[in-house]
PDB file of C-alpha atoms in Angstrom:
ATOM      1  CA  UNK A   1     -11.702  14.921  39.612  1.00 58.00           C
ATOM      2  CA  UNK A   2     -15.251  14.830  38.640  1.00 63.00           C
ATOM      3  CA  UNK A   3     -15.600  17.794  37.468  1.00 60.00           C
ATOM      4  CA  UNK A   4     -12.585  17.381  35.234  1.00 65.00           C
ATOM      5  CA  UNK A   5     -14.380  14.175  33.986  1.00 62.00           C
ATOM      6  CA  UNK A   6     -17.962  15.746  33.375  1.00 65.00           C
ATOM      7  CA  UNK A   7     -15.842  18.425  31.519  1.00 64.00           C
ATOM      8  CA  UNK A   8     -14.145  16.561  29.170  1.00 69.00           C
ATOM      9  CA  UNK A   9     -17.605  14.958  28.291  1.00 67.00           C
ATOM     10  CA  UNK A  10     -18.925  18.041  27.939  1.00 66.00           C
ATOM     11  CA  UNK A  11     -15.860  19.038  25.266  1.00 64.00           C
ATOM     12  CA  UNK A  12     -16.518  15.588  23.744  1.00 64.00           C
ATOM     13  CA  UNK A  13     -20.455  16.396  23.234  1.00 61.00           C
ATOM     14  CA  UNK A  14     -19.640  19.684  21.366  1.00 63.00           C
ATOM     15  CA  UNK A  15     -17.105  18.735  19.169  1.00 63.00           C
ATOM     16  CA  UNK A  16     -18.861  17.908  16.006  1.00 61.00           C
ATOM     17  CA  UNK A  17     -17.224  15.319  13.323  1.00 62.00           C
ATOM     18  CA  UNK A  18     -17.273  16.454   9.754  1.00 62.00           C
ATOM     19  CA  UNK A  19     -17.116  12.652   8.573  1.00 64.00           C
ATOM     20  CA  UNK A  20     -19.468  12.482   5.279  1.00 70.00           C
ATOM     21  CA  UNK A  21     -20.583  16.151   4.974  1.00 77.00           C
ATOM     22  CA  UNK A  22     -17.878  16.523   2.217  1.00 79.00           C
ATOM     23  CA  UNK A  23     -19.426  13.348   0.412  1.00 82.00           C
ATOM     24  CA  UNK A  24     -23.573  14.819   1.126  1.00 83.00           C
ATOM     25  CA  UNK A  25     -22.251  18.158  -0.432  1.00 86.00           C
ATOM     26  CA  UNK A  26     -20.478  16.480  -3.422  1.00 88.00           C
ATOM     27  CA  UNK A  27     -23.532  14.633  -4.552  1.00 86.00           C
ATOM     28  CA  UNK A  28     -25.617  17.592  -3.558  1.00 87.00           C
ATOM     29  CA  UNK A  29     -23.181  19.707  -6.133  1.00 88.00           C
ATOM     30  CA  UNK A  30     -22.972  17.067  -8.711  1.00 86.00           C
ATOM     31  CA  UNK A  31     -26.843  16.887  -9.306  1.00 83.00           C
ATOM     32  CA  UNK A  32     -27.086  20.208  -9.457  1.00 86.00           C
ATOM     33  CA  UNK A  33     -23.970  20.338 -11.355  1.00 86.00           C
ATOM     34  CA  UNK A  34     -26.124  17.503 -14.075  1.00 81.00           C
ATOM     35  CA  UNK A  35     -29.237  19.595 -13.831  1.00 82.00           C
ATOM     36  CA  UNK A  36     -28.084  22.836 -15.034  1.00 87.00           C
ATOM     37  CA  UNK A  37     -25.585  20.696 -18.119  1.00 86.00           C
ATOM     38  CA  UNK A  38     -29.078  18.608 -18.929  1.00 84.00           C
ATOM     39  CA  UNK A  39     -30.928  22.158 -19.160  1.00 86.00           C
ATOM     40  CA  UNK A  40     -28.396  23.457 -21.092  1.00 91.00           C
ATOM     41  CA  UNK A  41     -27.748  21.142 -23.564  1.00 90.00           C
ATOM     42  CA  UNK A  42     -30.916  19.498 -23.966  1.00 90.00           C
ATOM     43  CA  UNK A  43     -32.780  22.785 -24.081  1.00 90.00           C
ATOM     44  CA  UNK A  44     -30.560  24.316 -27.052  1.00 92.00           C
ATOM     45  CA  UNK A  45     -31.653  20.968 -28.543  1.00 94.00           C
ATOM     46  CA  UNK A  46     -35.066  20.931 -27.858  1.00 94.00           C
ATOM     47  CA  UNK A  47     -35.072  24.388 -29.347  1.00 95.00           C
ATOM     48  CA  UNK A  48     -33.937  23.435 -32.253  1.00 95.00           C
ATOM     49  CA  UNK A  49     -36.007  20.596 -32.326  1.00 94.00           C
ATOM     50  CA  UNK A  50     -38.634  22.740 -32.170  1.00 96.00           C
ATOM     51  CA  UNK A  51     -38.211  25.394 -35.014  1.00 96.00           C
ATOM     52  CA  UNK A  52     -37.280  22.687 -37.505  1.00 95.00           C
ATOM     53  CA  UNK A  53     -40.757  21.071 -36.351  1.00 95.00           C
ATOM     54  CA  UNK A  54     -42.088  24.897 -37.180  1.00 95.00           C
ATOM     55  CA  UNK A  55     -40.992  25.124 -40.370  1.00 95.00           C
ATOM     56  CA  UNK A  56     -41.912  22.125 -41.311  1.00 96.00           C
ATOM     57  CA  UNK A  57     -45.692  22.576 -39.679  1.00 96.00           C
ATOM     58  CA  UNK A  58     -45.606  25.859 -42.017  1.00 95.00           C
ATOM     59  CA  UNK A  59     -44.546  24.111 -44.833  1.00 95.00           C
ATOM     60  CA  UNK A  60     -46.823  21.590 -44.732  1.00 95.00           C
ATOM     61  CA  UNK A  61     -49.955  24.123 -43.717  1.00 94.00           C
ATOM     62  CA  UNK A  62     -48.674  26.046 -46.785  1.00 92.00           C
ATOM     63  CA  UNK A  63     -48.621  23.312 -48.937  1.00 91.00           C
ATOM     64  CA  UNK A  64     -52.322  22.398 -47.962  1.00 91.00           C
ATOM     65  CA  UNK A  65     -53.536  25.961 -48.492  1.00 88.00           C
ATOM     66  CA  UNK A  66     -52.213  25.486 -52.277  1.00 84.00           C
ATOM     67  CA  UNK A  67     -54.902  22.947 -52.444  1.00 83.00           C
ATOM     68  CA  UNK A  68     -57.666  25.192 -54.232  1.00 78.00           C
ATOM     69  CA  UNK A  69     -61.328  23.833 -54.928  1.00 71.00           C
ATOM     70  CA  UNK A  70     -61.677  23.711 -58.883  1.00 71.00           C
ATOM     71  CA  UNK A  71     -65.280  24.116 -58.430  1.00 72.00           C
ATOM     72  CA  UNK A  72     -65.067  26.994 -56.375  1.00 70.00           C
ATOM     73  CA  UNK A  73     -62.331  28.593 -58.848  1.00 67.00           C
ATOM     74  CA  UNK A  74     -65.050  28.068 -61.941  1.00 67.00           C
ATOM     75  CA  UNK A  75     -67.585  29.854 -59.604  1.00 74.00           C
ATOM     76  CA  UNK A  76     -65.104  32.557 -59.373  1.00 73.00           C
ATOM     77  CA  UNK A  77     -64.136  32.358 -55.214  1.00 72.00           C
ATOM     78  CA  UNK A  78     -61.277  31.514 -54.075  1.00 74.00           C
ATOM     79  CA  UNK A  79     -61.893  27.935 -51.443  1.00 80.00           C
ATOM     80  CA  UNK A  80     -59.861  25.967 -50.512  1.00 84.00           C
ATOM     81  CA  UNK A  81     -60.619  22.013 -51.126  1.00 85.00           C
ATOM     82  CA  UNK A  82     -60.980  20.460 -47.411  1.00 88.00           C
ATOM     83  CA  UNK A  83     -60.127  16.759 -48.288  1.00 91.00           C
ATOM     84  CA  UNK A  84     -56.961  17.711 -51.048  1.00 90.00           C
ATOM     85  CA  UNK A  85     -55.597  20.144 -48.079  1.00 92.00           C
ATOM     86  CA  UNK A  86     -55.116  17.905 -45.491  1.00 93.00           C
ATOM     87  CA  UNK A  87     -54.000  15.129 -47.318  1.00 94.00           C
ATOM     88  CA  UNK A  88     -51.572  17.488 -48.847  1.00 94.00           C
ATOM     89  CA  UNK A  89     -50.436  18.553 -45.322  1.00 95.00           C
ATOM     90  CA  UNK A  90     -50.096  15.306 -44.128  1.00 95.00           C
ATOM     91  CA  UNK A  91     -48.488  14.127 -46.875  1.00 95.00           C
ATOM     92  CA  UNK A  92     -46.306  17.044 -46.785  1.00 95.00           C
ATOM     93  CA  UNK A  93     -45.349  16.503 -42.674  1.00 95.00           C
ATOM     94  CA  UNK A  94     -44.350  12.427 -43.768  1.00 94.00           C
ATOM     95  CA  UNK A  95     -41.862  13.418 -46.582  1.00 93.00           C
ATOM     96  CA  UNK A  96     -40.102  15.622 -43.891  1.00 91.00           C
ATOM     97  CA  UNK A  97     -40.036  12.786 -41.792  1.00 90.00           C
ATOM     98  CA  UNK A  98     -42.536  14.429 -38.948  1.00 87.00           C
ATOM     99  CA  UNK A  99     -45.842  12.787 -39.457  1.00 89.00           C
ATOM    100  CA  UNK A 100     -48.388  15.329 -37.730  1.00 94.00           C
ATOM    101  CA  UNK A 101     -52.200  16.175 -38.129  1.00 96.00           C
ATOM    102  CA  UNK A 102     -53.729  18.933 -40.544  1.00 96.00           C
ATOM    103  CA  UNK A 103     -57.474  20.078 -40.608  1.00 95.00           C
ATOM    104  CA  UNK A 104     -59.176  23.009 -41.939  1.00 93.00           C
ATOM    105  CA  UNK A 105     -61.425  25.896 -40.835  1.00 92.00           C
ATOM    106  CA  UNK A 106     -62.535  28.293 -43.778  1.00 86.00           C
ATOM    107  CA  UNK A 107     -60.018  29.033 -45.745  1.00 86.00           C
ATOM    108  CA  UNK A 108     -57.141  28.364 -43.207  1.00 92.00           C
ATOM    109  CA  UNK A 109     -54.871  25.114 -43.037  1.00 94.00           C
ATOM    110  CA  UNK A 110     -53.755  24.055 -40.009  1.00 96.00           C
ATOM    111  CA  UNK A 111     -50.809  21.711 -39.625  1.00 97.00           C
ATOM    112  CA  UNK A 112     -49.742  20.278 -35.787  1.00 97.00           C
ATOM    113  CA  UNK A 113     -46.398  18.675 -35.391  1.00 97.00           C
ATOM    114  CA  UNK A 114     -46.046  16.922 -31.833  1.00 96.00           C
ATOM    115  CA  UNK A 115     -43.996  14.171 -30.389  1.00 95.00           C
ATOM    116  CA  UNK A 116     -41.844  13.680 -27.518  1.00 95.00           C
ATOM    117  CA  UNK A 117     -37.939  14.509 -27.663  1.00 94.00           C
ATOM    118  CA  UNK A 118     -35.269  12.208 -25.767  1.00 94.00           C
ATOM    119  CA  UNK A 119     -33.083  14.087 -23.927  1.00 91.00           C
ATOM    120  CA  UNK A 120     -29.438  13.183 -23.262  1.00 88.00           C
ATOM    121  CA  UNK A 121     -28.313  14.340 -20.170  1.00 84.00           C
ATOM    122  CA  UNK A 122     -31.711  15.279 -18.118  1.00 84.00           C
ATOM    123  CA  UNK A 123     -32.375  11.294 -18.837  1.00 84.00           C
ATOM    124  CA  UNK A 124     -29.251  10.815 -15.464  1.00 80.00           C
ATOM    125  CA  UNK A 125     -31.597  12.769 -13.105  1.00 81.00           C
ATOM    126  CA  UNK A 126     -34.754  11.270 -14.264  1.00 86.00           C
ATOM    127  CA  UNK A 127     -35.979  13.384 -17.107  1.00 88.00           C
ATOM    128  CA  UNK A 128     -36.621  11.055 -20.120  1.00 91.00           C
ATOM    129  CA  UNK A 129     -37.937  13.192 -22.923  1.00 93.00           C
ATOM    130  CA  UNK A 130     -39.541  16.492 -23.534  1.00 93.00           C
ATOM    131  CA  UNK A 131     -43.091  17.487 -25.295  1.00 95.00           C
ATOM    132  CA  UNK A 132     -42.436  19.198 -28.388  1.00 95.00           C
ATOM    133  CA  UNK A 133     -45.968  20.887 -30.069  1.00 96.00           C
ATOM    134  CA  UNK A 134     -46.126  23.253 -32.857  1.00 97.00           C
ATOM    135  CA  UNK A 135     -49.135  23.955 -34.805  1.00 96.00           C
ATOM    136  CA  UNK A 136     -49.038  26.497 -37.569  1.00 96.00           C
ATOM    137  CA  UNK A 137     -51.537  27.711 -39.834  1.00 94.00           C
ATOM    138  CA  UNK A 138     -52.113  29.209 -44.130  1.00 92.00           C
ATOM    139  CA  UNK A 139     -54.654  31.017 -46.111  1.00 88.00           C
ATOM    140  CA  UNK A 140     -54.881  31.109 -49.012  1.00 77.00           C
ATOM    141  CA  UNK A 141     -56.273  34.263 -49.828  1.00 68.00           C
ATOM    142  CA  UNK A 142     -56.567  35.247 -53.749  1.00 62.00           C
ATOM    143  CA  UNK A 143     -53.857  32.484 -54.947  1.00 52.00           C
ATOM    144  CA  UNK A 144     -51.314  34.007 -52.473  1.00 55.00           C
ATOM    145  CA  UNK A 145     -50.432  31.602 -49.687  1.00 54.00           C
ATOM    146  CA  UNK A 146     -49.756  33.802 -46.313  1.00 57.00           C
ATOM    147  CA  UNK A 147     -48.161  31.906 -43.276  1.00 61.00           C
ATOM    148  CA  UNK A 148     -49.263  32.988 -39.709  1.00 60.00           C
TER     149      UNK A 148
END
């Protein structure tokens, strides 16, 4: 008789209930699930984001690099005017609705886009928004504006 006992125990000890693994698994899936939507969807979008934010950096860097130095132009080399460049970068970046930074080095204008995109579905696991930076630069070189 005891051994019959101290065997069914035994049975009892092994047998192993499956109550709430189906429920861990399903929220294990569903974030996952989330995650790899958010990443998808809000990283075509930051994409996006970002190129528009690229062409409008270029714009805006070509724009400045129009900006010649009279002075300079009478002297017979081709400058470009510091103060009227960035201005006309920044200027440029507000119109388009992405206010940004611009600065010069030589003959080069840089414009620099950056802000921080809200994301839609990444936001439900914790992800609020995303760094978007561009910076893109012009020279003007002999009254020709090249991007780069």
């Amino acid at each position: 008789m005891r051994v019959a006992v101290i065997g069914r125990w035994r049975a009892r000890l092994h047998r192993r209930s499956d109550d709430g693994q189906f429920l861990a698994m399903t929220a294990v899936f569903m974030t996952m699930f989330l995650a790899l939507a958010g990443l998808v969807a809000d990283g075509g979008h930051y994409f996006d984001a970002k190129q528009q934010a690229a062409s409008e950096a270029e714009q805006a860097a070509r724009a400045g690099a129009g900006s010649l130095d009279v002075g300079e132009l009478h002297a017979g080399t081709i400058a470009v005017d510091p103060t009227v460049a960035v201005a006309a970068a920044e200027n440029y970046m507000s119109s388009a609705g992405q206010p940004g930074t611009a600065w010069v080095v030589g003959n080069t204008v840089y414009a620099q886009i950056s802000y921080r995109l809200p994301t839609q579905l990444l936001g439900l696991i914790g992800v609020g928004s995303l760094a978007l930076s561009v910076t893109e630069s012009a020279t003007d070189v002999s009254g020709i504006t090249t991007g780069g």
